[in-house]
Amino acid sequence: MKNTMLTMFFAFVFSVISAQSEDDNIAQIDRKTLIEEYLQLSESDSRKFWKVYEEYYKKVEKNNNERFERFESFLENDSIPERELRKMVKVNSYVKQLDAMLLEQYYEILRKRISPEVAGKFYHFEDAMNSIALAERYKQWNVFDED
């Protein structure tokens, strides 16, 4: 049952993304609506969840902005010294680790404050959305040629 619900949810998310025009991007998807539909929280749990989620999402956005700024500077420069490239790789790797630790940390917070089920759904939703957002960003930068 859980696998069926999860599959249906992610099919819904992908269909929403696919239905967007070429000029749209993942940031314009109403995450809050998708989360509310997926989690089906009570009013009391919803208040607790959104307080935690807003704190989590601010941190994630900060990490993503830093990562994307570095990647954009990489794309804009034809030649970057090897030392700088190595530094960029290390910093990017560190930011990815921070993202993973942040997701795990907020999973634990939600597990304790609301329930393991809500925390698990949060974890899977965010993991999927972060992957989708990254893929969309790479698509905008023409990292992958679409021939």
PDB file of C-alpha atoms in Angstrom, residues 9 29-59 106 109-110 113-114 118 121-122 125-126 129:
ATOM      1  CA  PHE A   9       2.700  10.608  -5.573  1.00  0.00           C
ATOM      2  CA  ILE A  29       6.234  24.400  -8.518  1.00  0.00           C
ATOM      3  CA  ASP A  30       4.097  24.905  -5.445  1.00  0.00           C
ATOM      4  CA  ARG A  31       6.032  22.673  -3.051  1.00  0.00           C
ATOM      5  CA  LYS A  32       3.686  23.456  -0.202  1.00  0.00           C
ATOM      6  CA  THR A  33       0.651  22.169  -2.071  1.00  0.00           C
ATOM      7  CA  LEU A  34       2.482  19.014  -3.136  1.00  0.00           C
ATOM      8  CA  ILE A  35       3.663  18.367   0.410  1.00  0.00           C
ATOM      9  CA  GLU A  36       0.209  18.945   1.870  1.00  0.00           C
ATOM     10  CA  GLU A  37      -1.355  16.543  -0.628  1.00  0.00           C
ATOM     11  CA  TYR A  38       1.284  13.938   0.058  1.00  0.00           C
ATOM     12  CA  LEU A  39       1.468  14.154   3.852  1.00  0.00           C
ATOM     13  CA  GLN A  40      -2.243  14.641   4.618  1.00  0.00           C
ATOM     14  CA  LEU A  41      -1.470  16.206   8.023  1.00  0.00           C
ATOM     15  CA  SER A  42      -3.936  17.049  10.762  1.00  0.00           C
ATOM     16  CA  GLU A  43      -4.228  20.727  11.618  1.00  0.00           C
ATOM     17  CA  SER A  44      -2.109  20.288  14.748  1.00  0.00           C
ATOM     18  CA  ASP A  45       0.596  18.294  12.928  1.00  0.00           C
ATOM     19  CA  SER A  46       0.516  20.741  10.036  1.00  0.00           C
ATOM     20  CA  ARG A  47       1.414  23.665  12.320  1.00  0.00           C
ATOM     21  CA  LYS A  48       4.326  21.707  13.805  1.00  0.00           C
ATOM     22  CA  PHE A  49       5.476  20.469  10.411  1.00  0.00           C
ATOM     23  CA  TRP A  50       5.546  23.841   8.656  1.00  0.00           C
ATOM     24  CA  LYS A  51       7.478  25.483  11.454  1.00  0.00           C
ATOM     25  CA  VAL A  52      10.190  22.811  11.141  1.00  0.00           C
ATOM     26  CA  TYR A  53      10.025  22.678   7.339  1.00  0.00           C
ATOM     27  CA  GLU A  54      10.504  26.423   6.883  1.00  0.00           C
ATOM     28  CA  GLU A  55      13.637  26.275   9.037  1.00  0.00           C
ATOM     29  CA  TYR A  56      14.924  23.296   7.054  1.00  0.00           C
ATOM     30  CA  TYR A  57      14.151  24.818   3.654  1.00  0.00           C
ATOM     31  CA  LYS A  58      15.968  28.093   4.412  1.00  0.00           C
ATOM     32  CA  LYS A  59      19.126  26.114   5.129  1.00  0.00           C
ATOM     33  CA  TYR A 106      15.259  17.176  10.045  1.00  0.00           C
ATOM     34  CA  ILE A 109      13.281  16.229  14.337  1.00  0.00           C
ATOM     35  CA  LEU A 110      10.025  15.400  12.550  1.00  0.00           C
ATOM     36  CA  ARG A 113       7.851  15.902  17.052  1.00  0.00           C
ATOM     37  CA  ILE A 114       5.200  14.344  14.836  1.00  0.00           C
ATOM     38  CA  VAL A 118       5.472  11.844   8.535  1.00  0.00           C
ATOM     39  CA  LYS A 121       7.366  10.849   3.856  1.00  0.00           C
ATOM     40  CA  PHE A 122       9.183  14.157   4.350  1.00  0.00           C
ATOM     41  CA  PHE A 125       9.648  13.896  -0.769  1.00  0.00           C
ATOM     42  CA  GLU A 126      12.669  16.120  -0.186  1.00  0.00           C
ATOM     43  CA  MET A 129      12.456  17.105  -5.095  1.00  0.00           C
TER      44      MET A 129
END
